[in-house]
mmCIF file of C-alpha atoms in Angstrom:
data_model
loop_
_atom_site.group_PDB
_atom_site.id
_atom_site.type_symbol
_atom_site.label_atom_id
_atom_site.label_comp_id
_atom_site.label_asym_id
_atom_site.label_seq_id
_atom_site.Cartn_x
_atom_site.Cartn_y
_atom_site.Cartn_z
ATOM 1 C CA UNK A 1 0.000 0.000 0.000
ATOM 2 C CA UNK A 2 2.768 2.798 0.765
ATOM 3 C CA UNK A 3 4.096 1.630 -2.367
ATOM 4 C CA UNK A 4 1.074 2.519 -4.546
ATOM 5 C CA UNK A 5 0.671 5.609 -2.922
ATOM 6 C CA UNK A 6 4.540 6.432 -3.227
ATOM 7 C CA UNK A 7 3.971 6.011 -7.112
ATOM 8 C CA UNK A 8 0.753 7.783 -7.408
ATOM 9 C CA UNK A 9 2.215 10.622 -5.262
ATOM 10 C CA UNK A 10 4.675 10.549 -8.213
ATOM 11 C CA UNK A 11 2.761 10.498 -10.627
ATOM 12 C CA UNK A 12 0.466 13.093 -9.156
ATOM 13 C CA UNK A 13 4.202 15.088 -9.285
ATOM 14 C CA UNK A 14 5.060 14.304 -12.823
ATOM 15 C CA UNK A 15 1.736 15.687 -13.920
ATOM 16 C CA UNK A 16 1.541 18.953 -12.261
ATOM 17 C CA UNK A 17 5.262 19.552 -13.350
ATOM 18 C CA UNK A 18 4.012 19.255 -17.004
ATOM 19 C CA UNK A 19 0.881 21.257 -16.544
ATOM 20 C CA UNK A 20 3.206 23.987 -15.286
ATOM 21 C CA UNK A 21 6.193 23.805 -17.780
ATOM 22 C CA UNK A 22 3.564 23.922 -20.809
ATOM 23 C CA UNK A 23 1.428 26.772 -18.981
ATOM 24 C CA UNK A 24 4.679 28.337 -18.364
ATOM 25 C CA UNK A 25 5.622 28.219 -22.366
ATOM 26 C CA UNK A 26 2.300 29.263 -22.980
ATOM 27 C CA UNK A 27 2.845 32.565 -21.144
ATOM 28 C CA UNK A 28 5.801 33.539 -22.690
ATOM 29 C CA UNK A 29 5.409 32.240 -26.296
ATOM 30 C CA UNK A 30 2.811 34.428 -27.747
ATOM 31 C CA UNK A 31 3.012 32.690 -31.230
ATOM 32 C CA UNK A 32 1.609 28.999 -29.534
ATOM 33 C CA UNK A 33 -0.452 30.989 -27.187
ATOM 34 C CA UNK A 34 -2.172 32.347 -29.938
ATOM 35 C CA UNK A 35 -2.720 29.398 -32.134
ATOM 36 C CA UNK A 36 -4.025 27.116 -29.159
ATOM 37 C CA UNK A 37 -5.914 29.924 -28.340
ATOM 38 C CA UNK A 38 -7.554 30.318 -31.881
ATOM 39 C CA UNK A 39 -7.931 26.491 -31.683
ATOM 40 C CA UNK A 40 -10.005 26.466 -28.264
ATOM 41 C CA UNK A 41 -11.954 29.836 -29.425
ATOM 42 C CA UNK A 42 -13.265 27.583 -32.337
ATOM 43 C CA UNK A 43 -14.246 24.202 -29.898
ATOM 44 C CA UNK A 44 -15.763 26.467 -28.022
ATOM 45 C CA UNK A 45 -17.698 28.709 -29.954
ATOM 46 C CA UNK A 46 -19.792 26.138 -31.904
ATOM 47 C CA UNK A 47 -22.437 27.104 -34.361
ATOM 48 C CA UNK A 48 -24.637 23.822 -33.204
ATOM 49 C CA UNK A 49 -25.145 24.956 -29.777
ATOM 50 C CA UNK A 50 -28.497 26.048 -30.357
ATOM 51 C CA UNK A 51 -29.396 28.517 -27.062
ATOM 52 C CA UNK A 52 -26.191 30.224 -27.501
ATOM 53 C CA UNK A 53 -26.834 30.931 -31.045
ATOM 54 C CA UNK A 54 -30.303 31.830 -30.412
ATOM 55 C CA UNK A 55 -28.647 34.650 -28.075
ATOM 56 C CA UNK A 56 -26.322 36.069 -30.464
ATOM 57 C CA UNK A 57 -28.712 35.779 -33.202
ATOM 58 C CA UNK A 58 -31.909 36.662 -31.845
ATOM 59 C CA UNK A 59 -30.965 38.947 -29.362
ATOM 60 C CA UNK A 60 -27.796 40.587 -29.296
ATOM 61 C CA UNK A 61 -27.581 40.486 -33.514
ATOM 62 C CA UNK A 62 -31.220 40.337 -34.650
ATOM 63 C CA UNK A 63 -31.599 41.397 -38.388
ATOM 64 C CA UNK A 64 -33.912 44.455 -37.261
ATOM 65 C CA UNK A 65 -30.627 45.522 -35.212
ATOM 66 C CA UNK A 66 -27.557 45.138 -38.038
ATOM 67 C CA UNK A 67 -27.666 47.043 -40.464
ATOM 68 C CA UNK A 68 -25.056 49.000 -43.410
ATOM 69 C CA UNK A 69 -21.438 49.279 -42.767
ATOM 70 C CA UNK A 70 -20.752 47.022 -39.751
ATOM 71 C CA UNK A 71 -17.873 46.894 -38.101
ATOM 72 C CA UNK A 72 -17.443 43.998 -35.422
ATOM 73 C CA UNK A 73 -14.073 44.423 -33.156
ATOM 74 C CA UNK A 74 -12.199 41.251 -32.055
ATOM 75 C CA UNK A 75 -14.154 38.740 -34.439
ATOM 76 C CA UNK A 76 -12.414 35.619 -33.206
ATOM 77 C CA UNK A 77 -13.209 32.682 -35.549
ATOM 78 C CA UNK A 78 -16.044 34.960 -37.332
ATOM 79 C CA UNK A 79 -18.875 32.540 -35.507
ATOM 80 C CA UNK A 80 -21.017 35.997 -35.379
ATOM 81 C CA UNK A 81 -21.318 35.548 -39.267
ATOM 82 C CA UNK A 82 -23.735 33.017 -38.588
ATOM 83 C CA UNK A 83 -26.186 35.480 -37.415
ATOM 84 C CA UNK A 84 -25.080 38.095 -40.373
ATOM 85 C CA UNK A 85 -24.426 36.044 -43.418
ATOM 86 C CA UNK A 86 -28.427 36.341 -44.925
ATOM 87 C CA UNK A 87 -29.109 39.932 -43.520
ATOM 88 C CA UNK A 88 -29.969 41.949 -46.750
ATOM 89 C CA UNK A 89 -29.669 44.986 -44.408
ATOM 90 C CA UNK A 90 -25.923 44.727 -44.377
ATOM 91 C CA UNK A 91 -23.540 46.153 -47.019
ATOM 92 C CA UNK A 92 -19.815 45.580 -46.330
ATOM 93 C CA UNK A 93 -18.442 43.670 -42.653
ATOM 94 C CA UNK A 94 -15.050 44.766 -41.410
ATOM 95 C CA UNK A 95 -13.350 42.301 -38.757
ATOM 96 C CA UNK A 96 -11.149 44.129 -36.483
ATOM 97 C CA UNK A 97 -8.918 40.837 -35.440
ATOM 98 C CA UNK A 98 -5.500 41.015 -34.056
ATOM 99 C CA UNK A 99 -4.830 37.163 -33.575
ATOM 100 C CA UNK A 100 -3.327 36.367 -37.015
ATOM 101 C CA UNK A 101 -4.565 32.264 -36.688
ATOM 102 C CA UNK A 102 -8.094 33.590 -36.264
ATOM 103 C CA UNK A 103 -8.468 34.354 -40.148
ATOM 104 C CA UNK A 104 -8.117 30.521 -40.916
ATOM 105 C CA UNK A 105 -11.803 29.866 -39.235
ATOM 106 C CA UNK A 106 -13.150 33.454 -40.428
ATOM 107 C CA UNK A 107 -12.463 32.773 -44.090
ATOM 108 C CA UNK A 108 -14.165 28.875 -43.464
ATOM 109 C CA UNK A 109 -17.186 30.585 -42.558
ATOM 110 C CA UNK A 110 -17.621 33.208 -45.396
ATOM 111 C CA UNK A 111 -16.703 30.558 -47.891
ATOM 112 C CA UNK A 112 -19.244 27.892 -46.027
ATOM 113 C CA UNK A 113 -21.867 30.644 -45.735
ATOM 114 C CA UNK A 114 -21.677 32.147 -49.218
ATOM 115 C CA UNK A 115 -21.980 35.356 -47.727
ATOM 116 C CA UNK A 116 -22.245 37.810 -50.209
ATOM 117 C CA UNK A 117 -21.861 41.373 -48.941
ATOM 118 C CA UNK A 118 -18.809 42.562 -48.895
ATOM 119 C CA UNK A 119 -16.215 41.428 -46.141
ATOM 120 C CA UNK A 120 -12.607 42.595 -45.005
ATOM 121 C CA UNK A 121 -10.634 41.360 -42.248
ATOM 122 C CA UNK A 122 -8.007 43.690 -40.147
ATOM 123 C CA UNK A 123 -5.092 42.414 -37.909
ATOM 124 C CA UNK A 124 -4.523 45.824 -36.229
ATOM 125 C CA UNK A 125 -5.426 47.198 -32.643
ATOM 126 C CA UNK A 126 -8.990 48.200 -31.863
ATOM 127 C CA UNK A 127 -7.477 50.919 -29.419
ATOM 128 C CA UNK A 128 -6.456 52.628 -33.112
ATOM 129 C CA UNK A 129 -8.528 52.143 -35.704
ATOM 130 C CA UNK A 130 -6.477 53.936 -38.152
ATOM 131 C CA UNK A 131 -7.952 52.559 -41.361
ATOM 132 C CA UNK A 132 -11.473 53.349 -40.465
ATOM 133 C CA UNK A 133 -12.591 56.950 -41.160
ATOM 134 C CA UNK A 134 -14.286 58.309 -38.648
ATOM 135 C CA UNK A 135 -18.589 58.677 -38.909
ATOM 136 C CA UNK A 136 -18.293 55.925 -40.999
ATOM 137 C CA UNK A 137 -19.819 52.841 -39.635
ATOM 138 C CA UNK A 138 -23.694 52.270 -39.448
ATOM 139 C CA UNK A 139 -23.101 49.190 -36.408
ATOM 140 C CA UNK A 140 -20.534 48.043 -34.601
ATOM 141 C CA UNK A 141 -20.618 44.311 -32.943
ATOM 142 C CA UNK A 142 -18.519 43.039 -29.898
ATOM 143 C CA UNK A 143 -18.916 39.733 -28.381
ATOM 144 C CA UNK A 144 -16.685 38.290 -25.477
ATOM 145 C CA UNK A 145 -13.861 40.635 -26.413
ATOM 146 C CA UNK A 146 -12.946 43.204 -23.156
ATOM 147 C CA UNK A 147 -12.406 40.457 -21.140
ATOM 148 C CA UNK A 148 -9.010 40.317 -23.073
ATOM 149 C CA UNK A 149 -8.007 43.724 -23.789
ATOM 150 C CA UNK A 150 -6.001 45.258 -20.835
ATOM 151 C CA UNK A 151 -6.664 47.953 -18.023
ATOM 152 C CA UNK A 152 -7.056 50.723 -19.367
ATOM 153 C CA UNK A 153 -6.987 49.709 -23.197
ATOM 154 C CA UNK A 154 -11.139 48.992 -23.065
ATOM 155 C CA UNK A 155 -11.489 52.697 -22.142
ATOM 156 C CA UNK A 156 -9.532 53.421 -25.629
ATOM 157 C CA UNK A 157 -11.668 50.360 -27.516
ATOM 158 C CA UNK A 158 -15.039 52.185 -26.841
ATOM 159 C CA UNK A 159 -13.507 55.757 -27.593
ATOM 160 C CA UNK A 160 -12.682 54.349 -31.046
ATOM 161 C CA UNK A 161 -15.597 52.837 -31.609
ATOM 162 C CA UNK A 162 -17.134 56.106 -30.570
ATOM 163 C CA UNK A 163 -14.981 58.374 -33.391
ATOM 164 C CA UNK A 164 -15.668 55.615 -36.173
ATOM 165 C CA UNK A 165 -19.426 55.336 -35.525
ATOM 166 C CA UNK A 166 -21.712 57.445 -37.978
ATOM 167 C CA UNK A 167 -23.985 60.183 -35.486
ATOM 168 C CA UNK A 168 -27.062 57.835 -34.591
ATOM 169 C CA UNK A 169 -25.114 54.461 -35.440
ATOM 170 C CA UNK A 170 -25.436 51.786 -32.795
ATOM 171 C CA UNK A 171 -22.529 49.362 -30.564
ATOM 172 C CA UNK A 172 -24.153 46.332 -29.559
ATOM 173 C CA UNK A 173 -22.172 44.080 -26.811
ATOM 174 C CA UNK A 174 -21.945 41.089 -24.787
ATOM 175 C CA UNK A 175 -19.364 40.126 -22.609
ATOM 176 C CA UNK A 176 -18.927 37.671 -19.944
ATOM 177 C CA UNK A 177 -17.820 39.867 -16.438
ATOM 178 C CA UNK A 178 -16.698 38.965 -13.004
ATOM 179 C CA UNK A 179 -20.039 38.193 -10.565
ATOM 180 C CA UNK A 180 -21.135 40.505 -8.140
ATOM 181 C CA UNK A 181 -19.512 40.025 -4.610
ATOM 182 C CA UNK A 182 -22.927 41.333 -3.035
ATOM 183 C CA UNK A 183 -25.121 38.564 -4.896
ATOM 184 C CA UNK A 184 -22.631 36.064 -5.736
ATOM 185 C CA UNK A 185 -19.443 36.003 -3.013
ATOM 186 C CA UNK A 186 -18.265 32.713 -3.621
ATOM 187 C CA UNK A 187 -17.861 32.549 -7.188
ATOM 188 C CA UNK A 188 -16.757 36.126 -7.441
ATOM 189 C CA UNK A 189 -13.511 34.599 -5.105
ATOM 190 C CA UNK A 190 -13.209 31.669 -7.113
ATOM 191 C CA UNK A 191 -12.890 33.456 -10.518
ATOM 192 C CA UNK A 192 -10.483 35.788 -8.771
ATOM 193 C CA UNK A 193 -8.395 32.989 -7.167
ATOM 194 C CA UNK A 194 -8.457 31.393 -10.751
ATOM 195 C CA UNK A 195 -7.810 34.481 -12.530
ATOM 196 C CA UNK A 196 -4.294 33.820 -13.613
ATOM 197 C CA UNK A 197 -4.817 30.183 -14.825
ATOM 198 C CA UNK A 198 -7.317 31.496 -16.659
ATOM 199 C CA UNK A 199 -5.594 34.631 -18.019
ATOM 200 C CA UNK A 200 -2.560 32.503 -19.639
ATOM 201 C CA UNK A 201 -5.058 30.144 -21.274
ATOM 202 C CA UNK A 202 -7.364 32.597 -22.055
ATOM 203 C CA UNK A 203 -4.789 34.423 -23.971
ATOM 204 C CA UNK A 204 -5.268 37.436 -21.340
ATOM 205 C CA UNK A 205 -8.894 36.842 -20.559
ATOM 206 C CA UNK A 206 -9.574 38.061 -17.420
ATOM 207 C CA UNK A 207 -13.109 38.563 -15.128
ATOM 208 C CA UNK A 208 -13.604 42.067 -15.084
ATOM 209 C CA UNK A 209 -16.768 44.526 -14.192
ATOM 210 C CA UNK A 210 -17.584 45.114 -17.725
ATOM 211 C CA UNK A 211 -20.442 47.953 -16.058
ATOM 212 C CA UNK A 212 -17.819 49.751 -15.274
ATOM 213 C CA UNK A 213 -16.158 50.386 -18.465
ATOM 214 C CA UNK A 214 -19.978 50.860 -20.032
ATOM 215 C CA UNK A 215 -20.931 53.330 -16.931
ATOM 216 C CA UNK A 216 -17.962 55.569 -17.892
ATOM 217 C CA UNK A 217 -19.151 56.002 -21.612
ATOM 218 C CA UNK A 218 -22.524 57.827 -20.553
ATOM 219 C CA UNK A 219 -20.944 61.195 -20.737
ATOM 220 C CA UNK A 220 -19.223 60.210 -24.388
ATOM 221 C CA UNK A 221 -22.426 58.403 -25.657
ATOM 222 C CA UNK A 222 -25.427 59.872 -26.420
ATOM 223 C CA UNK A 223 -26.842 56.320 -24.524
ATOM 224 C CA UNK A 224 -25.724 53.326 -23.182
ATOM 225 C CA UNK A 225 -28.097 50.729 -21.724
ATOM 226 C CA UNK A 226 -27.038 47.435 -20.170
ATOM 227 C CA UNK A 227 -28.354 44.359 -18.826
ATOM 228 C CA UNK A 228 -26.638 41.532 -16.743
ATOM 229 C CA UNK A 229 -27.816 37.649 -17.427
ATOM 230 C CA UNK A 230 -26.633 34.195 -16.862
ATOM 231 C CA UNK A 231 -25.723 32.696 -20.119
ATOM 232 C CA UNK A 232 -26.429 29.009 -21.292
ATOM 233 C CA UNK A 233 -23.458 28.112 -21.212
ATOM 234 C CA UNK A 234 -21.920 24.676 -19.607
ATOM 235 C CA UNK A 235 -18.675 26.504 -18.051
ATOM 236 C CA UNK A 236 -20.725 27.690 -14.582
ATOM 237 C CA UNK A 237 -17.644 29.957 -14.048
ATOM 238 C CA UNK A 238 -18.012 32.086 -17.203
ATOM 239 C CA UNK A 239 -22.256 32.253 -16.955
ATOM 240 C CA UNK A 240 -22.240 35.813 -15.653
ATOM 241 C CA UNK A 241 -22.548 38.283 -18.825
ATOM 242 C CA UNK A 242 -23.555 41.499 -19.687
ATOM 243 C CA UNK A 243 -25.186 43.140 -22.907
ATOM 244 C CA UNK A 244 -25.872 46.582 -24.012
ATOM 245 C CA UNK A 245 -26.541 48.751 -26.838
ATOM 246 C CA UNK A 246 -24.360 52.343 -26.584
ATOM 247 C CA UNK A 247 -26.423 55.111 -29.441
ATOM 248 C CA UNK A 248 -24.160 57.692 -30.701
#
């Protein structure tokens, strides 16, 4: 018996030593970070999950909503274009996405979809938007993107998307934020004692009070209206999101 546990103790050793020598590379190899990260992004975000879908599509991207020049910021694997591809309503679709393996899954889904309004995707910052004249854009789209963008960077991301947004034009979000400590203590500690485990494989995800960042737009914005909601989603820890429209 002190044998077996003398090996699984071991074992148990040799494990957690590889868990942190390949979360270690991932940290300071952005090149693999990014590619896994691309690659989980896409396993994750899957077009069959029916109530998710129905969110984005119905909700947060309903036809009546989208509409001209639309500019979505940190497009990830382009899974939004499942809720874009047959709205008639939509001329052009520019894809502000700065991970460089993400275009791989976005240019599967405009071939698979057939979309046929016009499409361009951008590997530059979203904190400057440099190739996008400003009051140009009719709608701009975020989903699940300021969780990764660094204090005080998200600040900068909703200026920008200010500037480049046509007087009258329309930012619809959702993002997944930390829970409140006042209704939700216990996993508000959890996803902070997680927070940088989840931050290396997250590829800088981290939980952050997304209100916040929305509440300090309301003297830039002409509105900004937000609701929180528990997503159906299966990872419990990431169920607490947010979505709002900001008007110019």
């Amino acid at each position: 018996m002190h044998r077996l546990l003398k090996t699984l103790s071991g074992m148990l050793f040799i494990i957690v030593a590889l868990i942190a020598i390949a979360l270690g590379y991932l940290k300071t190899n952005s090149n693999i970070r990014n590619r896994v990260f691309a690659s989980l992004c896409n396993s994750l975000a899957n077009p069959n999950d029916t109530k998710m879908m129905n969110l984005r599509c119905d909700e947060i991207l309903d036809k009546s909503r989208i509409n001209g020049n639309v500019l979505e910021i940190g497009a990830g694997t382009g899974i939004n274009l499942h809720c874009l591809h047959n709205n008639t309503n939509i001329k052009s679709w520019i894809a502000i996405e700065p991970n460089p393996y993400m275009k791989h899954y976005i240019d599967g889904y405009i071939s698979k979809l057939n979309i046929k309004f016009q499409t361009k995707v951008l590997h530059i910052s979203a904190t400057k938007m440099v190739d996008i004249q400003s009051d140009s854009i009719d709608t701009v789209i975020m989903t699940h993107v300021l969780c990764s963008i660094p204090d005080p960077l998200p600040r900068e991301v909703l200026l920008e998307a200010h500037r480049v947004l046509k007087p009258g034009g329309k930012f619809y979000i959702m993002e997944h934020t930390i829970a409140d400590r006042h209704v939700k203590p216990n996993m508000n500690t959890f996803q902070l004692l997680i927070g940088p485990l989840w931050k290396i494989i997250g590829d800088g995800c981290e939980f952050k009070p997304i209100a916040n960042y929305l509440d300090d737009m309301k003297h830039v914005y002409k509105s900004v209206t937000y609701q929180k909601f528990q997503a159906p989603i299966k990872l419990v820890i990431a169920r607490d999101h947010i979505k709002g429209v900001l008007i110019k």
